[in-house]
C-alpha positions as YAML, in Angstrom:
chain: A
units: angstrom
residues:
- id: 1
  name: MET
  ca: [79.69, -13.44, -182.41]
- id: 2
  name: ALA
  ca: [80.61, -10.01, -181.12]
- id: 3
  name: ARG
  ca: [83.64, -9.59, -183.33]
- id: 4
  name: LYS
  ca: [81.55, -10.03, -186.48]
- id: 5
  name: PHE
  ca: [79.70, -6.81, -185.97]
- id: 6
  name: LEU
  ca: [82.70, -5.14, -184.33]
- id: 7
  name: TYR
  ca: [83.96, -4.82, -187.92]
- id: 8
  name: ALA
  ca: [81.66, -1.83, -188.34]
- id: 9
  name: ILE
  ca: [82.62, -0.29, -185.02]
- id: 10
  name: VAL
  ca: [86.32, -0.60, -185.78]
- id: 11
  name: VAL
  ca: [85.99, 1.01, -189.18]
- id: 12
  name: ILE
  ca: [84.59, 3.89, -187.14]
- id: 13
  name: LEU
  ca: [87.52, 3.80, -184.75]
- id: 14
  name: LEU
  ca: [89.95, 3.95, -187.64]
- id: 15
  name: LEU
  ca: [88.28, 7.13, -188.77]
- id: 16
  name: VAL
  ca: [88.37, 8.62, -185.31]
- id: 17
  name: ILE
  ca: [92.13, 8.70, -185.60]
- id: 18
  name: ALA
  ca: [92.83, 9.00, -189.28]
- id: 19
  name: GLY
  ca: [89.74, 10.76, -190.59]
- id: 20
  name: ALA
  ca: [87.25, 9.95, -193.32]
- id: 21
  name: PHE
  ca: [89.84, 10.64, -196.00]
- id: 22
  name: VAL
  ca: [91.72, 7.49, -195.01]
- id: 23
  name: TYR
  ca: [88.56, 5.44, -195.29]
- id: 24
  name: ARG
  ca: [88.06, 6.59, -198.88]
- id: 25
  name: LEU
  ca: [91.65, 5.73, -199.76]
- id: 26
  name: PHE
  ca: [91.66, 2.28, -198.15]
- id: 27
  name: PRO
  ca: [88.76, -0.05, -198.91]
- id: 28
  name: GLY
  ca: [88.06, -2.98, -196.63]
- id: 29
  name: TRP
  ca: [90.45, -5.51, -198.11]
- id: 30
  name: VAL
  ca: [93.35, -3.05, -197.91]
- id: 31
  name: MET
  ca: [92.51, -2.25, -194.31]
- id: 32
  name: ARG
  ca: [92.55, -5.92, -193.45]
- id: 33
  name: LEU
  ca: [95.90, -6.32, -195.17]
- id: 34
  name: SER
  ca: [97.42, -3.31, -193.46]
- id: 35
  name: MET
  ca: [95.74, -3.45, -190.05]
- id: 36
  name: VAL
  ca: [95.16, -7.09, -189.11]
- id: 37
  name: PRO
  ca: [98.21, -8.46, -187.26]
- id: 38
  name: GLY
  ca: [100.26, -10.77, -189.45]
- id: 39
  name: THR
  ca: [101.53, -12.79, -186.52]
- id: 40
  name: ALA
  ca: [99.84, -15.36, -184.34]
- id: 41
  name: PHE
  ca: [98.17, -14.22, -181.14]
- id: 42
  name: GLU
  ca: [100.66, -14.23, -178.29]
- id: 43
  name: SER
  ca: [99.11, -15.51, -175.12]
- id: 44
  name: ALA
  ca: [100.01, -13.33, -172.18]
- id: 45
  name: PRO
  ca: [99.67, -14.05, -168.50]
- id: 46
  name: ALA
  ca: [97.29, -12.08, -166.34]
- id: 47
  name: GLU
  ca: [98.76, -9.08, -164.65]
- id: 48
  name: PRO
  ca: [100.07, -9.99, -161.20]
- id: 49
  name: GLN
  ca: [97.65, -9.88, -158.31]
- id: 50
  name: GLY
  ca: [97.34, -6.31, -157.09]
- id: 51
  name: ALA
  ca: [98.85, -4.80, -160.25]
- id: 52
  name: TYR
  ca: [96.15, -2.16, -160.47]
- id: 53
  name: ALA
  ca: [96.99, -0.90, -156.98]
- id: 54
  name: ASP
  ca: [99.81, 0.93, -158.78]
- id: 55
  name: ALA
  ca: [98.67, 4.37, -159.98]
- id: 56
  name: LYS
  ca: [100.74, 3.87, -163.16]
- id: 57
  name: MET
  ca: [98.21, 1.30, -164.32]
- id: 58
  name: TRP
  ca: [95.56, 4.00, -164.63]
- id: 59
  name: LEU
  ca: [94.98, 6.77, -167.13]
- id: 60
  name: ALA
  ca: [92.67, 8.47, -164.65]
- id: 61
  name: ARG
  ca: [92.18, 8.10, -160.91]
- id: 62
  name: PRO
  ca: [91.63, 10.67, -158.17]
- id: 63
  name: ASP
  ca: [95.24, 10.77, -156.96]
- id: 64
  name: LEU
  ca: [96.81, 10.83, -160.42]
- id: 65
  name: ARG
  ca: [98.69, 13.98, -161.30]
- id: 66
  name: GLY
  ca: [97.57, 15.46, -164.62]
- id: 67
  name: ASN
  ca: [94.36, 13.40, -164.59]
- id: 68
  name: PRO
  ca: [92.74, 14.06, -168.03]
- id: 69
  name: ALA
  ca: [89.27, 13.23, -166.70]
- id: 70
  name: THR
  ca: [89.29, 16.33, -164.49]
- id: 71
  name: TRP
  ca: [89.34, 18.63, -167.54]
- id: 72
  name: THR
  ca: [86.33, 20.85, -168.10]
- id: 73
  name: PRO
  ca: [85.46, 23.45, -170.77]
- id: 74
  name: PRO
  ca: [85.18, 27.13, -169.85]
- id: 75
  name: GLY
  ca: [82.29, 27.79, -167.48]
- id: 76
  name: TYR
  ca: [82.48, 24.42, -165.75]
- id: 77
  name: GLY
  ca: [84.48, 23.20, -162.80]
- id: 78
  name: VAL
  ca: [85.16, 20.09, -160.76]
- id: 79
  name: PRO
  ca: [83.80, 20.04, -157.21]
- id: 80
  name: ALA
  ca: [86.23, 19.56, -154.36]
- id: 81
  name: THR
  ca: [84.36, 16.43, -153.40]
- id: 82
  name: ALA
  ca: [82.10, 14.24, -155.53]
- id: 83
  name: PRO
  ca: [79.99, 11.53, -153.91]
- id: 84
  name: ALA
  ca: [80.13, 8.81, -156.56]
- id: 85
  name: ALA
  ca: [82.97, 6.80, -158.07]
- id: 86
  name: VAL
  ca: [83.05, 6.43, -161.86]
- id: 87
  name: PHE
  ca: [84.58, 3.45, -163.67]
- id: 88
  name: PHE
  ca: [85.16, 4.48, -167.29]
- id: 89
  name: ILE
  ca: [86.46, 2.18, -170.06]
- id: 90
  name: HIS
  ca: [87.99, 4.11, -172.95]
- id: 91
  name: PRO
  ca: [87.49, 3.24, -176.64]
- id: 92
  name: THR
  ca: [90.18, 1.77, -178.89]
- id: 93
  name: SER
  ca: [93.26, 3.94, -179.22]
- id: 94
  name: TYR
  ca: [95.76, 1.30, -180.43]
- id: 95
  name: LEU
  ca: [96.23, 1.18, -184.21]
- id: 96
  name: ASN
  ca: [99.39, -0.89, -184.55]
- id: 97
  name: ARG
  ca: [99.30, -4.28, -186.29]
- id: 98
  name: ALA
  ca: [102.48, -5.45, -184.56]
- id: 99
  name: HIS
  ca: [100.44, -6.98, -181.74]
- id: 100
  name: TRP
  ca: [96.91, -8.27, -181.25]
- id: 101
  name: ASN
  ca: [96.77, -6.33, -178.00]
- id: 102
  name: ALA
  ca: [98.22, -2.98, -177.02]
- id: 103
  name: PRO
  ca: [101.23, -3.00, -174.72]
- id: 104
  name: LEU
  ca: [100.32, -1.15, -171.54]
- id: 105
  name: ASP
  ca: [103.23, 1.23, -172.02]
- id: 106
  name: ASP
  ca: [102.46, 2.20, -175.62]
- id: 107
  name: ALA
  ca: [102.86, 5.98, -175.44]
- id: 108
  name: GLU
  ca: [100.94, 6.71, -178.63]
- id: 109
  name: ALA
  ca: [97.91, 4.63, -177.66]
- id: 110
  name: ASN
  ca: [97.91, 6.05, -174.13]
- id: 111
  name: GLY
  ca: [98.14, 9.59, -175.47]
- id: 112
  name: ARG
  ca: [95.11, 9.05, -177.69]
- id: 113
  name: ALA
  ca: [93.21, 7.43, -174.83]
- id: 114
  name: ALA
  ca: [93.91, 10.48, -172.67]
- id: 115
  name: LEU
  ca: [92.31, 12.67, -175.35]
- id: 116
  name: PHE
  ca: [89.23, 10.46, -175.29]
- id: 117
  name: LEU
  ca: [89.02, 10.87, -171.52]
- id: 118
  name: ARG
  ca: [89.13, 14.66, -171.81]
- id: 119
  name: GLY
  ca: [86.17, 14.73, -174.18]
- id: 120
  name: GLN
  ca: [84.16, 11.80, -172.82]
- id: 121
  name: ALA
  ca: [84.94, 10.84, -169.22]
- id: 122
  name: SER
  ca: [85.00, 14.51, -168.22]
- id: 123
  name: VAL
  ca: [81.19, 14.62, -168.35]
- id: 124
  name: PHE
  ca: [81.13, 12.54, -165.15]
- id: 125
  name: ASN
  ca: [83.50, 14.56, -162.96]
- id: 126
  name: GLU
  ca: [80.77, 16.61, -161.28]
- id: 127
  name: ALA
  ca: [78.96, 13.50, -160.02]
- id: 128
  name: GLY
  ca: [81.98, 11.37, -159.19]
- id: 129
  name: GLN
  ca: [85.71, 10.86, -159.22]
- id: 130
  name: VAL
  ca: [86.72, 9.13, -162.44]
- id: 131
  name: TRP
  ca: [88.82, 5.97, -162.62]
- id: 132
  name: ALA
  ca: [89.92, 4.81, -166.09]
- id: 133
  name: PRO
  ca: [92.37, 1.92, -166.40]
- id: 134
  name: ARG
  ca: [95.03, 1.25, -168.94]
- id: 135
  name: TYR
  ca: [94.21, -2.11, -170.46]
- id: 136
  name: ARG
  ca: [95.64, -4.31, -173.16]
- id: 137
  name: GLN
  ca: [92.94, -3.29, -175.59]
- id: 138
  name: ALA
  ca: [92.48, -5.33, -178.75]
- id: 139
  name: THR
  ca: [93.92, -3.59, -181.77]
- id: 140
  name: PHE
  ca: [91.12, -2.56, -184.08]
- id: 141
  name: GLY
  ca: [92.62, -4.75, -186.78]
- id: 142
  name: ALA
  ca: [91.43, -7.67, -184.66]
- id: 143
  name: PHE
  ca: [87.88, -6.59, -185.47]
- id: 144
  name: LEU
  ca: [88.42, -6.84, -189.23]
- id: 145
  name: THR
  ca: [88.85, -10.60, -189.25]
- id: 146
  name: SER
  ca: [87.06, -13.75, -188.17]
- id: 147
  name: GLN
  ca: [90.31, -15.37, -187.04]
- id: 148
  name: ALA
  ca: [90.09, -17.06, -183.67]
- id: 149
  name: ASP
  ca: [93.00, -14.88, -182.58]
- id: 150
  name: ALA
  ca: [90.69, -11.88, -182.64]
- id: 151
  name: GLY
  ca: [88.43, -13.40, -180.00]
- id: 152
  name: LYS
  ca: [91.46, -14.22, -177.87]
- id: 153
  name: ALA
  ca: [92.56, -10.60, -178.09]
- id: 154
  name: LEU
  ca: [89.17, -9.40, -176.88]
- id: 155
  name: ASP
  ca: [89.24, -11.86, -174.00]
- id: 156
  name: LEU
  ca: [92.70, -10.68, -172.95]
- id: 157
  name: ALA
  ca: [91.55, -7.05, -173.02]
- id: 158
  name: TYR
  ca: [88.51, -7.84, -170.90]
- id: 159
  name: ARG
  ca: [90.63, -9.74, -168.39]
- id: 160
  name: ASP
  ca: [92.54, -6.52, -167.67]
- id: 161
  name: VAL
  ca: [89.32, -4.51, -167.42]
- id: 162
  name: ALA
  ca: [87.88, -7.00, -164.93]
- id: 163
  name: MET
  ca: [91.05, -6.94, -162.82]
- id: 164
  name: ALA
  ca: [91.06, -3.14, -162.82]
- id: 165
  name: PHE
  ca: [87.41, -3.15, -161.78]
- id: 166
  name: ASP
  ca: [88.19, -5.38, -158.81]
- id: 167
  name: GLU
  ca: [90.87, -2.95, -157.67]
- id: 168
  name: PHE
  ca: [88.50, -0.03, -158.23]
- id: 169
  name: LEU
  ca: [85.99, -1.68, -155.89]
- id: 170
  name: ARG
  ca: [88.67, -2.24, -153.25]
- id: 171
  name: GLU
  ca: [89.86, 1.36, -153.47]
- id: 172
  name: ILE
  ca: [86.47, 3.06, -153.22]
- id: 173
  name: GLY
  ca: [85.19, 1.01, -150.30]
- id: 174
  name: PRO
  ca: [81.96, -0.94, -149.75]
- id: 175
  name: ASP
  ca: [79.37, 1.84, -149.69]
- id: 176
  name: ARG
  ca: [80.15, 4.43, -152.33]
- id: 177
  name: PRO
  ca: [77.70, 4.87, -155.25]
- id: 178
  name: ILE
  ca: [79.09, 3.70, -158.62]
- id: 179
  name: ILE
  ca: [78.63, 5.03, -162.14]
- id: 180
  name: LEU
  ca: [79.73, 2.71, -164.96]
- id: 181
  name: ALA
  ca: [80.53, 4.12, -168.40]
- id: 182
  name: GLY
  ca: [82.38, 3.46, -171.63]
- id: 183
  name: HIS
  ca: [82.41, 4.13, -175.34]
- id: 184
  name: SER
  ca: [82.69, 1.83, -178.36]
- id: 185
  name: GLN
  ca: [85.16, -0.99, -177.52]
- id: 186
  name: GLY
  ca: [84.98, 0.26, -173.94]
- id: 187
  name: ALA
  ca: [81.20, -0.03, -173.98]
- id: 188
  name: PHE
  ca: [81.48, -3.55, -175.40]
- id: 189
  name: HIS
  ca: [83.64, -4.59, -172.45]
- id: 190
  name: LEU
  ca: [81.19, -2.82, -170.15]
- id: 191
  name: THR
  ca: [78.35, -5.08, -171.33]
- id: 192
  name: ARG
  ca: [80.39, -8.11, -170.34]
- id: 193
  name: LEU
  ca: [81.30, -6.51, -167.02]
- id: 194
  name: LEU
  ca: [77.61, -5.95, -166.35]
- id: 195
  name: ARG
  ca: [76.80, -9.57, -167.17]
- id: 196
  name: GLU
  ca: [79.58, -11.07, -165.08]
- id: 197
  name: ARG
  ca: [80.06, -8.67, -162.16]
- id: 198
  name: VAL
  ca: [76.75, -6.85, -161.70]
- id: 199
  name: ALA
  ca: [73.80, -8.98, -162.86]
- id: 200
  name: ASP
  ca: [72.22, -10.87, -159.96]
- id: 201
  name: LYS
  ca: [74.96, -9.64, -157.61]
- id: 202
  name: PRO
  ca: [74.66, -7.43, -154.49]
- id: 203
  name: LEU
  ca: [76.79, -4.87, -156.35]
- id: 204
  name: ALA
  ca: [73.81, -4.05, -158.58]
- id: 205
  name: LYS
  ca: [72.28, -2.09, -155.68]
- id: 206
  name: ARG
  ca: [75.23, 0.35, -155.79]
- id: 207
  name: ILE
  ca: [74.97, 1.24, -159.48]
- id: 208
  name: VAL
  ca: [73.69, 4.76, -160.09]
- id: 209
  name: ALA
  ca: [73.58, 4.19, -163.86]
- id: 210
  name: ALA
  ca: [75.49, 2.46, -166.66]
- id: 211
  name: TYR
  ca: [76.28, 4.52, -169.76]
- id: 212
  name: VAL
  ca: [76.77, 1.99, -172.58]
- id: 213
  name: ILE
  ca: [77.40, 4.58, -175.30]
- id: 214
  name: GLY
  ca: [78.35, 3.97, -178.92]
- id: 215
  name: TRP
  ca: [77.46, 0.31, -178.68]
- id: 216
  name: PRO
  ca: [74.19, -1.34, -179.80]
- id: 217
  name: VAL
  ca: [72.18, -2.95, -177.03]
- id: 218
  name: SER
  ca: [69.27, -5.10, -178.19]
- id: 219
  name: LYS
  ca: [66.28, -4.83, -175.89]
- id: 220
  name: THR
  ca: [65.46, -8.50, -176.31]
- id: 221
  name: ALA
  ca: [68.78, -10.20, -177.09]
- id: 222
  name: ASP
  ca: [71.14, -8.25, -174.80]
- id: 223
  name: LEU
  ca: [69.36, -6.24, -172.12]
- id: 224
  name: PRO
  ca: [67.90, -9.17, -170.12]
- id: 225
  name: ALA
  ca: [71.43, -10.44, -169.41]
- id: 226
  name: LEU
  ca: [72.87, -7.12, -168.20]
- id: 227
  name: GLY
  ca: [71.30, -7.09, -164.76]
- id: 228
  name: LEU
  ca: [69.86, -3.56, -164.95]
- id: 229
  name: PRO
  ca: [66.76, -2.29, -166.76]
- id: 230
  name: GLU
  ca: [66.65, 0.36, -169.46]
- id: 231
  name: CYS
  ca: [66.28, 3.88, -168.04]
- id: 232
  name: THR
  ca: [62.65, 4.91, -168.62]
- id: 233
  name: THR
  ca: [62.51, 8.21, -166.71]
- id: 234
  name: ALA
  ca: [64.92, 11.15, -166.52]
- id: 235
  name: ASP
  ca: [65.65, 10.73, -162.82]
- id: 236
  name: GLN
  ca: [65.66, 6.93, -162.59]
- id: 237
  name: ALA
  ca: [68.65, 5.30, -160.92]
- id: 238
  name: GLY
  ca: [70.01, 1.78, -161.28]
- id: 239
  name: CYS
  ca: [69.46, 1.58, -165.04]
- id: 240
  name: ILE
  ca: [71.17, 1.53, -168.46]
- id: 241
  name: LEU
  ca: [71.46, 4.31, -171.05]
- id: 242
  name: SER
  ca: [72.64, 3.77, -174.65]
- id: 243
  name: TRP
  ca: [72.59, 5.68, -177.93]
- id: 244
  name: GLN
  ca: [74.32, 5.90, -181.31]
- id: 245
  name: SER
  ca: [74.26, 9.23, -183.11]
- id: 246
  name: TYR
  ca: [73.47, 9.85, -186.80]
- id: 247
  name: ALA
  ca: [72.53, 12.88, -188.89]
- id: 248
  name: GLU
  ca: [70.03, 12.74, -191.76]
- id: 249
  name: PRO
  ca: [69.91, 11.05, -194.14]
- id: 250
  name: ALA
  ca: [71.29, 8.28, -191.96]
- id: 251
  name: ASP
  ca: [72.70, 5.07, -193.37]
- id: 252
  name: THR
  ca: [72.94, 2.47, -190.62]
- id: 253
  name: SER
  ca: [73.40, -0.48, -192.95]
- id: 254
  name: MET
  ca: [77.14, -0.86, -192.25]
- id: 255
  name: LEU
  ca: [76.31, -1.69, -188.66]
- id: 256
  name: LEU
  ca: [73.02, -3.51, -189.04]
- id: 257
  name: ASP
  ca: [74.17, -5.79, -191.86]
- id: 258
  name: ILE
  ca: [76.63, -7.33, -189.41]
- id: 259
  name: PHE
  ca: [74.77, -6.86, -186.13]
- id: 260
  name: ASP
  ca: [71.72, -8.67, -187.44]
- id: 261
  name: LYS
  ca: [73.75, -11.81, -188.17]
- id: 262
  name: THR
  ca: [74.66, -12.25, -184.51]
- id: 263
  name: SER
  ca: [72.96, -13.41, -181.34]
- id: 264
  name: GLY
  ca: [73.06, -11.90, -177.88]
- id: 265
  name: PRO
  ca: [74.31, -13.57, -174.69]
- id: 266
  name: THR
  ca: [70.79, -14.86, -174.11]
- id: 267
  name: GLY
  ca: [71.04, -16.85, -177.36]
- id: 268
  name: ILE
  ca: [68.30, -14.77, -178.97]
- id: 269
  name: ALA
  ca: [69.01, -13.57, -182.52]
- id: 270
  name: ARG
  ca: [69.55, -9.81, -182.78]
- id: 271
  name: ALA
  ca: [68.08, -9.55, -186.28]
- id: 272
  name: GLY
  ca: [65.29, -6.99, -186.39]
- id: 273
  name: THR
  ca: [65.24, -6.44, -182.64]
- id: 274
  name: PRO
  ca: [64.73, -2.94, -181.19]
- id: 275
  name: LEU
  ca: [67.75, -1.20, -179.67]
- id: 276
  name: VAL
  ca: [67.96, 0.73, -176.44]
- id: 277
  name: CYS
  ca: [67.82, 4.39, -177.46]
- id: 278
  name: THR
  ca: [68.06, 6.94, -174.68]
- id: 279
  name: ASN
  ca: [67.63, 10.53, -175.80]
- id: 280
  name: PRO
  ca: [70.42, 12.30, -173.88]
- id: 281
  name: LEU
  ca: [68.55, 15.61, -174.09]
- id: 282
  name: THR
  ca: [65.59, 14.25, -172.13]
- id: 283
  name: GLY
  ca: [67.09, 11.24, -170.34]
- id: 284
  name: THR
  ca: [64.16, 9.14, -171.55]
- id: 285
  name: PRO
  ca: [63.81, 6.39, -174.16]
- id: 286
  name: ASN
  ca: [62.48, 6.76, -177.68]
- id: 287
  name: ALA
  ca: [61.99, 10.51, -177.21]
- id: 288
  name: ALA
  ca: [62.39, 13.67, -179.29]
- id: 289
  name: ALA
  ca: [63.72, 17.05, -178.19]
- id: 290
  name: PRO
  ca: [64.44, 20.34, -180.01]
- id: 291
  name: ALA
  ca: [67.84, 21.99, -180.16]
- id: 292
  name: THR
  ca: [66.74, 24.43, -177.47]
- id: 293
  name: ALA
  ca: [66.84, 21.53, -175.00]
- id: 294
  name: ASN
  ca: [70.57, 21.03, -175.62]
- id: 295
  name: LEU
  ca: [72.46, 22.57, -172.70]
- id: 296
  name: GLY
  ca: [75.77, 22.44, -174.53]
- id: 297
  name: THR
  ca: [77.66, 20.64, -177.28]
- id: 298
  name: LEU
  ca: [81.41, 20.32, -176.74]
- id: 299
  name: VAL
  ca: [83.18, 21.59, -179.86]
- id: 300
  name: ALA
  ca: [86.76, 20.37, -179.70]
- id: 301
  name: SER
  ca: [89.80, 22.25, -180.90]
- id: 302
  name: SER
  ca: [91.75, 20.85, -183.84]
- id: 303
  name: ASP
  ca: [94.17, 19.04, -181.50]
- id: 304
  name: PHE
  ca: [91.32, 17.77, -179.25]
- id: 305
  name: LYS
  ca: [93.10, 19.22, -176.20]
- id: 306
  name: THR
  ca: [90.53, 21.91, -175.43]
- id: 307
  name: GLY
  ca: [87.07, 22.94, -176.53]
- id: 308
  name: THR
  ca: [84.21, 25.38, -176.26]
- id: 309
  name: MET
  ca: [80.50, 24.94, -175.60]
- id: 310
  name: SER
  ca: [77.78, 25.59, -178.18]
- id: 311
  name: VAL
  ca: [74.36, 25.89, -176.51]
- id: 312
  name: GLY
  ca: [71.05, 25.07, -178.17]
- id: 313
  name: THR
  ca: [72.38, 23.94, -181.55]
- id: 314
  name: VAL
  ca: [71.79, 20.16, -181.74]
- id: 315
  name: PRO
  ca: [68.38, 18.45, -181.47]
- id: 316
  name: ALA
  ca: [67.89, 14.73, -180.95]
- id: 317
  name: LYS
  ca: [65.22, 12.10, -181.44]
- id: 318
  name: CYS
  ca: [65.14, 8.32, -181.42]
- id: 319
  name: VAL
  ca: [64.09, 6.90, -184.78]
- id: 320
  name: GLY
  ca: [63.59, 3.51, -186.42]
- id: 321
  name: ARG
  ca: [64.81, 0.54, -184.46]
- id: 322
  name: GLY
  ca: [66.59, 2.78, -181.98]
- id: 323
  name: PHE
  ca: [69.14, 5.11, -183.50]
- id: 324
  name: LEU
  ca: [69.55, 8.69, -182.33]
- id: 325
  name: SER
  ca: [69.00, 11.28, -185.05]
- id: 326
  name: ILE
  ca: [70.43, 14.79, -184.70]
- id: 327
  name: GLY
  ca: [68.63, 16.06, -187.80]
- id: 328
  name: GLN
  ca: [70.67, 17.92, -190.39]
- id: 329
  name: PRO
  ca: [74.45, 17.41, -190.35]
- id: 330
  name: ILE
  ca: [76.48, 19.90, -188.32]
- id: 331
  name: ASP
  ca: [80.13, 20.81, -188.69]
- id: 332
  name: LEU
  ca: [82.19, 19.33, -185.85]
- id: 333
  name: GLY
  ca: [85.33, 18.71, -187.88]
- id: 334
  name: PRO
  ca: [86.59, 16.03, -190.26]
- id: 335
  name: TYR
  ca: [85.60, 12.95, -188.29]
- id: 336
  name: VAL
  ca: [81.98, 12.48, -189.32]
- id: 337
  name: LEU
  ca: [81.78, 8.99, -190.74]
- id: 338
  name: PRO
  ca: [80.16, 7.53, -193.85]
- id: 339
  name: GLY
  ca: [76.40, 7.30, -193.54]
- id: 340
  name: ASN
  ca: [76.31, 10.55, -191.51]
- id: 341
  name: ASN
  ca: [77.49, 8.57, -188.52]
- id: 342
  name: TYR
  ca: [78.45, 10.85, -185.60]
- id: 343
  name: HIS
  ca: [79.82, 7.99, -183.48]
- id: 344
  name: VAL
  ca: [82.96, 9.97, -182.67]
- id: 345
  name: PHE
  ca: [80.78, 12.64, -181.05]
- id: 346
  name: ASP
  ca: [78.33, 10.46, -179.09]
- id: 347
  name: TYR
  ca: [79.32, 12.17, -175.84]
- id: 348
  name: SER
  ca: [80.38, 15.62, -177.01]
- id: 349
  name: LEU
  ca: [77.15, 16.33, -178.93]
- id: 350
  name: PHE
  ca: [75.31, 16.28, -175.61]
- id: 351
  name: TRP
  ca: [78.14, 16.97, -173.16]
- id: 352
  name: ALA
  ca: [76.28, 19.32, -170.81]
- id: 353
  name: ASN
  ca: [73.07, 17.25, -170.83]
- id: 354
  name: VAL
  ca: [74.92, 14.03, -170.01]
- id: 355
  name: ARG
  ca: [76.68, 15.87, -167.19]
- id: 356
  name: ALA
  ca: [73.33, 17.03, -165.80]
- id: 357
  name: ASP
  ca: [71.92, 13.51, -166.29]
- id: 358
  name: THR
  ca: [74.58, 11.97, -164.04]
- id: 359
  name: VAL
  ca: [73.91, 14.48, -161.26]
- id: 360
  name: ARG
  ca: [70.14, 14.00, -161.51]
- id: 361
  name: ARG
  ca: [70.31, 10.20, -161.31]
- id: 362
  name: LEU
  ca: [72.79, 10.39, -158.45]
- id: 363
  name: LYS
  ca: [70.38, 12.61, -156.54]
- id: 364
  name: THR
  ca: [67.66, 9.98, -156.94]
- id: 365
  name: PHE
  ca: [70.04, 7.23, -155.90]
- id: 366
  name: SER
  ca: [71.18, 9.14, -152.82]
- id: 367
  name: ALA
  ca: [67.59, 9.78, -151.73]
- id: 368
  name: LYS
  ca: [66.81, 6.06, -151.45]
...
């Protein structure tokens, strides 16, 4: 069910790397021809027990030299100690059709993933030390087909994520507060992790918040199975945040046409259901805030290796079924997607506010 509407998300991921120009040149059937693996899915064994004890299995962890998640823009720094531990699952960075799943040592995919961590996972480094595993992510071509092999690829990717999470829990000890986060494919795996490892488990009491960003979460078809409620106040702990960013006029049909044909893990149809929409400027659901409430948008350099902050330039409000509108389009580079979809910038549009949000919710959690 999930891979049907992942088609829309993966079109987005293609554009993250190649830009909107590629999308215009390659319509859907050409993308399927050129991106869907032409070979059968190759079953792979689970990584050996304890594999993620090796620092090489991580893109980010506290003891990793050159950790991309410790990057900050000018004017920000990383504290010497941070009380929480952050488990971050990066979005798709593997574009090759040679395999259904990325090899763990694919230098190109790992390099792209590191860039994602600089712009996304970095928002969490004031509240906690960031851990982000390498995992055998499904190639985005797997999301352009209904072949059974695509589902197998997603399952293999999640198996790595779950194993990495188990090692993360062993490494951080039994008492440390936990922040869970991801984006796009990473957020998809995070929803399964919440269902299987957090919901109705003692671990739920340790979750500061779960940032399921760039992935639709139905309030009725998905949320009841995730084990945590939607965040309803700005300082609430133990809850879920989610948003998907669009400028006006927004065209969400590419996503909804597919999403509405699926059902959630509860078996409830997603069609027409409201989505969780957290306004990152206020930290509250279904809210509106002016640009003056934006503490800082991260504007990346052309190579995505650095960036500067733009304060008070981007408003936000939840509209319709639960999409986040930023008003008129703004220029953040060539990766704005068809339909005025700012998916690529879900974190960076509100970088400073999300950073403040994590610290605020951690303060509430720590005061319990």
